[in-house]
């Protein structure tokens, strides 16, 4: 075994301003409480079209992201004396697993790094220069002098929007003692051959020799029971040797999704022994679909943006990463995309063991001119080569892009294609692409890239919602039939490789303010503290948790539609979410089921099993035309089964319609075999929806089950009587508060004020959306920022219109109208919740006492929405309520 002497402990620190401190390494300046006051500098991200939202800026407090308790950018020198002995006849190497730009000086002499980057360990040879009492100085620079600074600090690898641009040394840190001739690395590249169980292991052994070496290298593949020897001869310096090993490998030994079979190889060269883990698997493009071990898979991916608020950096130990990955798996995730960063090796070890796919990226976010600058091209080529060499043996590492949302000019694309060519030659076990969401999808797919992942293909969508609340989920009447087959068909005219969607979701949830108490490390949630203060000032604290829950339920509903639409799309290889975890920067984009500490929010909507109920390897899908019906209408829908499990599935479709207590209909279909990797039709439902006596408007549940895989849909059935709204004679309905309305109120009568839902009719109003806000108004300031409806579901109005306190699809049309801007303190029956940035009081249904009478106000314009059964039913419910003794407003106009 190689000897490792730790350098952990106290170090002297000197900053650029001359300040000196004591710091504990491994650690950062932040964890050692060294640095300056954190101030907001620069834009939130690289997009030149970004417009800063002035409502979120403050001269004193950072309102758009977490605040670092201590910050510092520039060079920091960590120094101390080497007090240990120096073993004779050996070679010594200083290793720092993860740092920023690192330089080493021993007794004033600079020692060049043999390897190292922001994403991989730095290694310096200190043989013959490290003596007892020698002064070791490590200069760490998070100002990235001479490197593409902006592209680095806007990436998740170094942005203050997430993990912070920390400075220091973390992970394994020490002096490794090696033989004069030693094995630097063993990389195993498995290759499937024709025939069952036949594999070739292409083994690359790198040797570093001080004096040269002639002899044998011996390889022992422990689990496979294979031993191989090969004569080698190497001169001084580095040499690489190729060893081919033929192996019979049973399916049980393959590394696979949720099956972390890790093999081990021991290599011996003289007195040196090197042991490495690896996995045997094939990840490839077969007929334009991502395949693992010859089987089509569907990526259920999540973007990890390096949000680690307690330490300000990624954990460096395997156990922490196992906990992180298991948390994701609890929500159904089978793949992690690392947004513009590469995690430490501990993450790959954990993923290897747990059977989760990994997609790292370079520390690169440049939506202008990627790779055009020579220093950028050189830096990223080095980072790419380091990543592929250091993490080569990890079977979980299946694909990679060169950064996030890159755009490049002609010269930059030449560099990118050269790098892709090198990747394809160097490593045929992985797939590579120029960028995630390259050119924002506007230029289509890059022919040299192995896969296409984007939000759109030119002007065709690949997800349901975009900035500005564009997309079908907020603009098309709801159904369960949308898919992206048209987009895939257009892609296939020019590009035949795998396709999957990018950063899907981004449905914001109102802030979960209890998380403020969890911040005890290097960051402080002053952005959340400001929000809490504003909530208190607006008098909303008592009902805030209900608002959070309502926005969360709507967010969950929206994420489900995104997932099912992707599953309904033949030709898709997956979906990549953004995201399950809150993003505490870019204006505070709280889009997750989990908070920034990766803990499920303390509400039902955030329970992992609820998300996993639709985010899984196989699921029946009912292709509903709509969610709302009238008593006696027929529900007709094809049922399909998306099967991305590990084999064919045979089963029967079972259908049940109930009101939660009583089943109105049950049906069993014939057995069907569903082939793996396909979307198969398993039945066609035809149901006459007849409400039982006494007939009442009802929310029903349509349950479907196939071979133990379940799914359910809420549908809304309204009585025929509710479809003929008739204004009571005792109610005066008007579009404006005219003279007659004033007279009626003065005489103690009832007025129903129902203007058209337009900007002209309602100048003091805001256009509302069905879903919650996209990402954040801090990033997309043109958005109105509405966060869905909060419904007083116990109000007597809703005795005739079934609803929960949050909206389902029966509220789509109404919630897409205009919301009244109301005075502070006015309470609505149907409130339109506002984003944290504004917290305006907005409502759609409001009632008052006015003069001697009573007035009911609607901004929904229901009289213009009578093509929809739910709107007819709601208007009928309003009329009945206004004519009843229950109409008893408690607030005065």
Coordinates of N, CA and C in Angstrom, one line a residue, residues 515-649:
X515 N -37.0 27.4 6.8 CA -35.6 27.1 6.4 C -34.6 28.1 6.9
X516 N -35.1 29.3 7.1 CA -34.1 30.3 7.6 C -33.4 29.9 8.9
X517 N -34.0 29.1 9.7 CA -33.4 28.6 10.9 C -32.3 27.6 10.7
X518 N -32.3 27.0 9.5 CA -31.3 25.9 9.2 C -30.0 26.4 8.7
X519 N -29.9 27.7 8.5 CA -28.6 28.3 8.0 C -27.7 28.6 9.2
X520 N -26.7 27.7 9.3 CA -25.7 27.9 10.4 C -24.3 27.9 9.9
X521 N -24.1 27.7 8.6 CA -22.8 27.6 8.1 C -22.2 28.9 7.5
X522 N -21.7 28.8 6.3 CA -21.0 29.9 5.7 C -21.9 30.9 5.0
X523 N -23.2 30.6 4.8 CA -24.1 31.5 4.1 C -25.2 31.9 5.1
X524 N -25.8 33.0 4.8 CA -27.0 33.5 5.5 C -28.1 33.8 4.5
X525 N -29.3 33.4 4.9 CA -30.4 33.6 4.0 C -31.1 35.0 4.2
X526 N -30.3 36.0 3.9 CA -30.8 37.3 4.1 C -31.9 37.6 3.0
X527 N -31.9 37.0 1.9 CA -33.0 37.1 0.9 C -34.3 36.6 1.5
X528 N -34.2 35.4 2.2 CA -35.4 34.9 2.8 C -35.8 35.7 4.0
X529 N -34.9 36.2 4.7 CA -35.2 37.1 5.8 C -35.9 38.3 5.4
X530 N -35.5 38.9 4.3 CA -36.2 40.1 3.7 C -37.6 39.7 3.3
X531 N -37.8 38.5 2.7 CA -39.1 38.1 2.3 C -40.0 37.9 3.5
X532 N -39.5 37.3 4.6 CA -40.2 37.1 5.8 C -40.7 38.4 6.4
X533 N -39.8 39.4 6.4 CA -40.1 40.7 6.9 C -41.3 41.3 6.1
X534 N -41.2 41.2 4.8 CA -42.2 41.7 3.9 C -43.6 41.0 4.2
X535 N -43.5 39.7 4.3 CA -44.7 38.9 4.6 C -45.4 39.4 5.9
X536 N -44.5 39.6 6.9 CA -45.1 40.2 8.2 C -45.7 41.5 8.0
X537 N -45.0 42.4 7.3 CA -45.5 43.8 7.1 C -46.8 43.7 6.3
X538 N -47.0 42.8 5.5 CA -48.3 42.7 4.7 C -49.4 41.9 5.5
X539 N -49.1 41.5 6.7 CA -50.0 40.8 7.5 C -50.4 39.4 7.0
X540 N -49.5 38.7 6.3 CA -49.7 37.4 5.7 C -49.1 36.3 6.4
X541 N -48.4 36.5 7.5 CA -47.7 35.4 8.1 C -48.6 34.3 8.6
X542 N -49.8 34.6 9.1 CA -50.7 33.6 9.6 C -51.2 32.6 8.6
X543 N -51.3 33.1 7.4 CA -51.8 32.2 6.3 C -50.7 31.9 5.3
X544 N -49.4 32.2 5.7 CA -48.3 32.0 4.7 C -48.1 30.5 4.4
X545 N -48.2 29.6 5.4 CA -48.0 28.2 5.1 C -49.0 27.7 4.2
X546 N -50.3 28.1 4.3 CA -51.3 27.7 3.4 C -51.0 28.2 2.0
X547 N -50.5 29.4 1.9 CA -50.1 29.9 0.5 C -48.9 29.0 0.0
X548 N -48.0 28.7 0.8 CA -46.9 27.9 0.3 C -47.4 26.5 -0.2
X549 N -48.3 25.9 0.6 CA -48.9 24.6 0.2 C -49.7 24.7 -1.1
X550 N -50.5 25.8 -1.2 CA -51.3 25.9 -2.4 C -50.3 26.1 -3.7
X551 N -49.3 26.9 -3.5 CA -48.4 27.1 -4.7 C -47.6 25.8 -4.9
X552 N -47.3 25.0 -3.9 CA -46.6 23.8 -4.1 C -47.4 22.7 -4.8
X553 N -48.7 22.6 -4.4 CA -49.6 21.7 -5.0 C -49.7 22.0 -6.5
X554 N -49.8 23.3 -6.9 CA -50.0 23.6 -8.3 C -48.6 23.4 -9.0
X555 N -47.5 23.6 -8.4 CA -46.2 23.3 -9.0 C -46.1 21.8 -9.2
X556 N -46.5 21.0 -8.3 CA -46.5 19.5 -8.5 C -47.3 19.1 -9.6
X557 N -48.5 19.6 -9.7 CA -49.4 19.3 -10.9 C -48.8 19.7 -12.2
X558 N -48.1 20.8 -12.2 CA -47.4 21.2 -13.5 C -46.2 20.3 -13.8
X559 N -45.4 20.0 -12.8 CA -44.3 19.1 -13.0 C -44.8 17.7 -13.6
X560 N -45.9 17.3 -13.0 CA -46.5 16.0 -13.5 C -46.8 16.1 -15.0
X561 N -47.5 17.2 -15.4 CA -47.8 17.3 -16.8 C -46.6 17.3 -17.7
X562 N -45.6 18.0 -17.2 CA -44.3 18.0 -18.0 C -43.8 16.6 -18.2
X563 N -43.7 15.8 -17.1 CA -43.2 14.5 -17.1 C -44.0 13.6 -18.0
X564 N -45.3 13.6 -17.9 CA -46.2 12.7 -18.6 C -46.2 13.1 -20.1
X565 N -46.1 14.4 -20.5 CA -46.0 14.8 -21.9 C -44.7 14.2 -22.5
X566 N -43.6 14.2 -21.7 CA -42.4 13.6 -22.3 C -42.5 12.1 -22.4
X567 N -43.2 11.5 -21.5 CA -43.4 10.0 -21.6 C -44.3 9.7 -22.7
X568 N -45.2 10.6 -23.1 CA -46.1 10.3 -24.2 C -45.5 10.5 -25.5
X569 N -44.2 10.9 -25.6 CA -43.5 11.3 -26.8 C -42.6 10.1 -27.2
X570 N -43.0 9.4 -28.3 CA -42.2 8.4 -28.8 C -41.0 9.1 -29.5
X571 N -39.8 8.5 -29.2 CA -38.6 9.1 -29.8 C -37.8 9.9 -28.8
X572 N -38.4 10.2 -27.6 CA -37.7 10.9 -26.6 C -36.9 9.9 -25.8
X573 N -35.7 10.4 -25.4 CA -34.8 9.5 -24.5 C -34.8 10.0 -23.1
X574 N -35.7 11.0 -22.8 CA -35.8 11.4 -21.4 C -36.1 12.8 -21.2
X575 N -36.1 13.2 -19.9 CA -36.4 14.5 -19.5 C -35.5 14.9 -18.4
X576 N -35.0 16.2 -18.5 CA -34.0 16.7 -17.4 C -34.7 17.8 -16.8
X577 N -34.9 17.7 -15.4 CA -35.7 18.7 -14.7 C -34.8 19.8 -14.1
X578 N -35.4 21.0 -13.9 CA -34.9 22.0 -13.1 C -36.1 22.6 -12.4
X579 N -36.3 22.3 -11.1 CA -35.6 21.2 -10.5 C -36.3 20.9 -9.2
X580 N -35.8 19.8 -8.6 CA -36.4 19.3 -7.4 C -35.9 20.1 -6.2
X581 N -34.7 20.7 -6.3 CA -34.1 21.5 -5.2 C -34.3 23.0 -5.5
X582 N -34.6 23.8 -4.5 CA -34.6 25.2 -4.6 C -33.2 25.7 -5.1
X583 N -33.3 26.8 -5.9 CA -32.1 27.5 -6.4 C -32.1 28.8 -5.7
X584 N -31.2 29.0 -4.7 CA -31.3 30.2 -3.9 C -30.8 31.5 -4.5
X585 N -30.4 31.5 -5.8 CA -29.9 32.6 -6.4 C -30.7 33.0 -7.6
X586 N -30.1 33.9 -8.5 CA -30.8 34.4 -9.7 C -32.2 35.0 -9.4
X587 N -32.2 35.8 -8.3 CA -33.4 36.4 -7.9 C -34.2 35.6 -6.9
X588 N -33.6 34.5 -6.5 CA -34.2 33.5 -5.5 C -35.3 32.7 -6.3
X589 N -34.8 31.7 -6.9 CA -35.7 30.8 -7.7 C -36.1 29.5 -6.9
X590 N -37.1 29.6 -6.1 CA -37.5 28.5 -5.2 C -38.4 27.6 -5.9
X591 N -37.9 26.8 -6.8 CA -38.7 25.9 -7.7 C -38.8 24.5 -7.2
X592 N -38.3 24.2 -6.0 CA -38.2 22.8 -5.7 C -39.2 22.2 -4.8
X593 N -39.3 20.9 -4.8 CA -40.0 20.1 -3.8 C -39.2 20.1 -2.5
X594 N -37.9 20.3 -2.7 CA -36.9 20.4 -1.5 C -36.3 21.7 -1.4
X595 N -35.9 22.1 -0.2 CA -35.3 23.4 0.0 C -33.9 23.4 -0.4
X596 N -33.2 24.4 -0.2 CA -31.8 24.5 -0.7 C -30.9 23.6 0.1
X597 N -31.3 23.1 1.3 CA -30.6 22.1 2.1 C -30.9 20.7 1.6
X598 N -31.6 20.5 0.5 CA -32.0 19.2 0.0 C -32.9 18.4 1.0
X599 N -33.7 19.2 1.7 CA -34.7 18.5 2.6 C -36.1 18.8 2.1
X600 N -36.9 17.7 2.0 CA -38.3 17.9 1.5 C -39.0 19.0 2.4
X601 N -39.7 19.8 1.7 CA -40.4 20.9 2.4 C -41.5 20.2 3.2
X602 N -41.9 20.7 4.4 CA -42.7 20.1 5.3 C -44.2 20.1 4.9
X603 N -44.5 19.7 3.7 CA -45.9 19.7 3.2 C -46.1 18.5 2.4
X604 N -47.4 18.1 2.2 CA -47.8 16.9 1.5 C -47.2 17.0 0.1
X605 N -47.3 18.1 -0.6 CA -46.9 18.2 -2.0 C -45.5 17.8 -2.2
X606 N -44.6 18.0 -1.2 CA -43.2 17.7 -1.3 C -42.8 16.3 -0.9
X607 N -43.7 15.4 -0.6 CA -43.4 14.1 -0.2 C -42.8 13.3 -1.4
X608 N -41.7 12.7 -1.2 CA -41.0 12.0 -2.3 C -41.9 11.0 -3.1
X609 N -42.8 10.3 -2.3 CA -43.6 9.3 -3.0 C -44.6 9.9 -3.9
X610 N -45.0 11.2 -3.7 CA -46.0 11.8 -4.6 C -45.3 12.1 -5.9
X611 N -44.1 12.6 -5.9 CA -43.4 12.9 -7.1 C -43.1 11.6 -7.8
X612 N -42.6 10.6 -7.1 CA -42.2 9.3 -7.6 C -43.4 8.6 -8.2
X613 N -44.6 8.9 -7.8 CA -45.8 8.2 -8.4 C -45.9 8.4 -9.9
X614 N -45.4 9.5 -10.4 CA -45.4 9.7 -11.9 C -44.0 9.7 -12.5
X615 N -43.0 9.8 -11.7 CA -41.6 9.9 -12.2 C -40.9 8.5 -11.9
X616 N -41.3 7.6 -12.8 CA -40.8 6.2 -12.5 C -40.6 5.5 -13.9
X617 N -40.1 4.3 -13.8 CA -39.6 3.6 -15.0 C -40.7 3.1 -15.9
X618 N -41.9 2.9 -15.3 CA -43.0 2.5 -16.1 C -44.3 3.0 -15.5
X619 N -45.3 3.4 -16.4 CA -46.5 4.0 -15.9 C -47.6 4.0 -17.0
X620 N -48.8 3.7 -16.6 CA -50.0 3.8 -17.6 C -50.3 5.3 -17.7
X621 N -50.7 5.7 -18.9 CA -51.0 7.1 -19.3 C -52.3 7.1 -20.0
X622 N -53.3 7.9 -19.4 CA -54.6 8.0 -20.0 C -54.6 9.3 -20.9
X623 N -54.9 9.2 -22.1 CA -54.8 10.3 -23.1 C -56.1 11.0 -23.1
X624 N -56.4 11.8 -22.0 CA -57.7 12.5 -21.9 C -57.7 13.6 -22.8
X625 N -58.9 13.8 -23.5 CA -59.2 15.0 -24.3 C -59.3 16.3 -23.4
X626 N -59.8 16.1 -22.2 CA -60.1 17.2 -21.3 C -60.3 16.6 -19.9
X627 N -60.4 17.5 -18.9 CA -60.6 17.1 -17.6 C -62.0 17.5 -17.0
X628 N -62.8 18.2 -17.8 CA -64.1 18.6 -17.3 C -65.2 18.1 -18.3
X629 N -66.3 17.6 -17.7 CA -67.4 17.0 -18.4 C -68.8 17.4 -17.8
X630 N -69.8 17.1 -18.6 CA -71.2 17.3 -18.2 C -71.8 15.9 -18.0
X631 N -72.6 15.8 -17.0 CA -73.3 14.6 -16.7 C -74.0 14.0 -17.9
X632 N -73.7 12.7 -18.2 CA -74.2 12.0 -19.3 C -73.3 12.0 -20.5
X633 N -72.2 12.8 -20.5 CA -71.2 12.8 -21.6 C -70.3 11.6 -21.5
X634 N -69.8 11.3 -22.7 CA -68.9 10.1 -22.8 C -67.5 10.5 -22.6
X635 N -66.7 9.8 -21.8 CA -65.3 10.0 -21.7 C -64.7 8.9 -22.5
X636 N -64.0 9.3 -23.6 CA -63.3 8.3 -24.4 C -61.8 8.6 -24.4
X637 N -61.0 7.7 -24.2 CA -59.5 7.9 -24.1 C -58.8 6.6 -24.3
X638 N -57.7 6.7 -25.1 CA -56.8 5.6 -25.2 C -55.9 5.6 -24.0
X639 N -55.5 4.4 -23.5 CA -54.6 4.2 -22.4 C -53.3 3.6 -23.0
X640 N -52.2 4.3 -22.7 CA -50.9 3.7 -23.2 C -50.0 3.4 -21.9
X641 N -49.1 2.6 -22.2 CA -48.2 2.2 -21.1 C -46.7 2.4 -21.5
X642 N -46.1 3.3 -20.8 CA -44.7 3.6 -21.1 C -43.8 2.7 -20.3
X643 N -43.1 1.8 -21.0 CA -42.3 0.8 -20.3 C -40.8 1.0 -20.5
X644 N -40.1 1.6 -19.5 CA -38.7 1.7 -19.5 C -38.1 1.0 -18.3
X645 N -38.8 -0.1 -18.0 CA -38.2 -1.0 -17.0 C -37.1 -1.9 -17.7
X646 N -36.7 -2.9 -17.0 CA -35.6 -3.7 -17.6 C -36.1 -4.9 -18.4
X647 N -37.4 -5.0 -18.7 CA -37.9 -6.1 -19.5 C -39.3 -5.9 -20.0
X648 N -39.8 -6.8 -20.8 CA -41.2 -6.7 -21.3 C -42.1 -6.9 -20.1
X649 N -43.3 -6.3 -20.1 CA -44.3 -6.4 -19.0 C -45.6 -6.9 -19.6

